[in-house]
Tab-separated table of C-alpha atoms in Angstrom:
chain	number	residue	atom	x	y	z
A	1445	UNK	CA	26.987	152.816	-73.765
A	1446	UNK	CA	25.468	149.353	-74.260
A	1447	UNK	CA	24.573	149.070	-70.561
A	1448	UNK	CA	22.855	152.462	-70.684
A	1449	UNK	CA	20.889	151.440	-73.760
A	1450	UNK	CA	19.751	148.170	-72.166
A	1451	UNK	CA	18.789	149.935	-68.938
A	1452	UNK	CA	16.915	152.624	-70.851
A	1453	UNK	CA	14.954	150.070	-72.827
A	1454	UNK	CA	14.182	147.865	-69.833
A	1455	UNK	CA	13.031	150.624	-67.479
A	1456	UNK	CA	9.678	151.447	-69.141
A	1457	UNK	CA	8.695	147.789	-69.347
A	1458	UNK	CA	9.578	147.285	-65.685
A	1459	UNK	CA	7.008	149.902	-64.698
A	1460	UNK	CA	4.322	148.746	-67.131
A	1461	UNK	CA	2.808	146.213	-64.730
A	1462	UNK	CA	3.484	145.840	-61.074
A	1463	UNK	CA	1.512	143.383	-58.977
A	1464	UNK	CA	-0.601	145.177	-56.433
A	1465	UNK	CA	-1.058	148.441	-58.351
A	1466	UNK	CA	-4.506	150.045	-58.321
A	1467	UNK	CA	-5.677	148.689	-61.667
A	1468	UNK	CA	-4.720	145.109	-60.942
A	1469	UNK	CA	-6.244	145.253	-57.449
A	1470	UNK	CA	-9.555	146.589	-58.785
A	1471	UNK	CA	-9.616	144.050	-61.611
A	1472	UNK	CA	-8.902	141.271	-59.139
A	1473	UNK	CA	-11.423	142.460	-56.561
A	1474	UNK	CA	-14.382	143.118	-58.854
A	1475	UNK	CA	-13.840	140.683	-61.745
A	1476	UNK	CA	-11.425	137.827	-61.015
A	1477	UNK	CA	-12.411	137.007	-57.420
A	1478	UNK	CA	-16.162	136.749	-58.181
A	1479	UNK	CA	-15.362	134.568	-61.211
A	1480	UNK	CA	-13.146	132.430	-58.982
A	1481	UNK	CA	-15.941	132.091	-56.435
A	1482	UNK	CA	-18.373	130.959	-59.135
A	1483	UNK	CA	-15.749	128.521	-60.444
A	1484	UNK	CA	-15.233	127.113	-56.936
A	1485	UNK	CA	-18.952	126.565	-56.357
A	1486	UNK	CA	-19.485	125.148	-59.858
A	1487	UNK	CA	-16.453	122.894	-59.390
A	1488	UNK	CA	-17.861	121.593	-56.111
A	1489	UNK	CA	-21.190	120.787	-57.779
A	1490	UNK	CA	-19.463	119.063	-60.690
A	1491	UNK	CA	-17.193	117.203	-58.249
A	1492	UNK	CA	-20.185	115.770	-56.370
A	1493	UNK	CA	-21.782	114.822	-59.684
A	1494	UNK	CA	-18.591	113.130	-60.829
A	1495	UNK	CA	-18.242	110.933	-57.737
A	1496	UNK	CA	-19.971	107.932	-59.357
A	1497	UNK	CA	-17.252	107.994	-62.013
A	1498	UNK	CA	-14.248	109.053	-59.935
A	1499	UNK	CA	-14.829	106.612	-57.052
A	1500	UNK	CA	-14.487	103.400	-59.078
A	1501	UNK	CA	-11.500	104.793	-60.989
A	1502	UNK	CA	-9.776	105.893	-57.748
A	1503	UNK	CA	-9.341	109.440	-58.996
A	1504	UNK	CA	-11.298	111.300	-56.297
A	1505	UNK	CA	-8.223	113.146	-55.031
A	1506	UNK	CA	-7.164	114.426	-58.432
A	1507	UNK	CA	-10.747	115.328	-59.345
A	1508	UNK	CA	-11.132	117.251	-56.075
A	1509	UNK	CA	-7.835	119.042	-56.616
A	1510	UNK	CA	-8.705	120.177	-60.128
A	1511	UNK	CA	-12.365	121.059	-59.614
A	1512	UNK	CA	-12.455	122.455	-56.070
A	1513	UNK	CA	-9.056	123.045	-54.497
A	1514	UNK	CA	-7.372	124.829	-57.415
A	1515	UNK	CA	-10.149	127.449	-57.956
A	1516	UNK	CA	-10.520	127.926	-54.185
A	1517	UNK	CA	-6.787	128.518	-53.818
A	1518	UNK	CA	-6.865	131.033	-56.680
A	1519	UNK	CA	-9.861	132.807	-55.158
A	1520	UNK	CA	-9.071	132.851	-51.441
A	1521	UNK	CA	-5.363	132.272	-50.815
A	1522	UNK	CA	-3.418	134.584	-53.110
A	1523	UNK	CA	-2.639	138.233	-52.484
A	1524	UNK	CA	-5.028	140.815	-53.865
A	1525	UNK	CA	-3.789	141.989	-57.256
A	1526	UNK	CA	-1.396	139.056	-57.675
A	1527	UNK	CA	-1.968	137.074	-60.855
A	1528	UNK	CA	-0.252	133.840	-59.764
């Protein structure tokens, strides 16, 4: 009885969100990807502007990773509709 109750309660939440469903794909395609593209371009501009500070402090790699690589990876390298 307890197993049936747990399964019955877990089943609706399992179907509530599934990566790759139509809603998440449309949200990703029309909202999140364009925002990610803007973030990538803005990050690249800020990265170039921050070079006078990041070069002497030897933090160019970390600055590049946070401002350019991370938004580009989110925008271009994940599956459509995936939120990771």
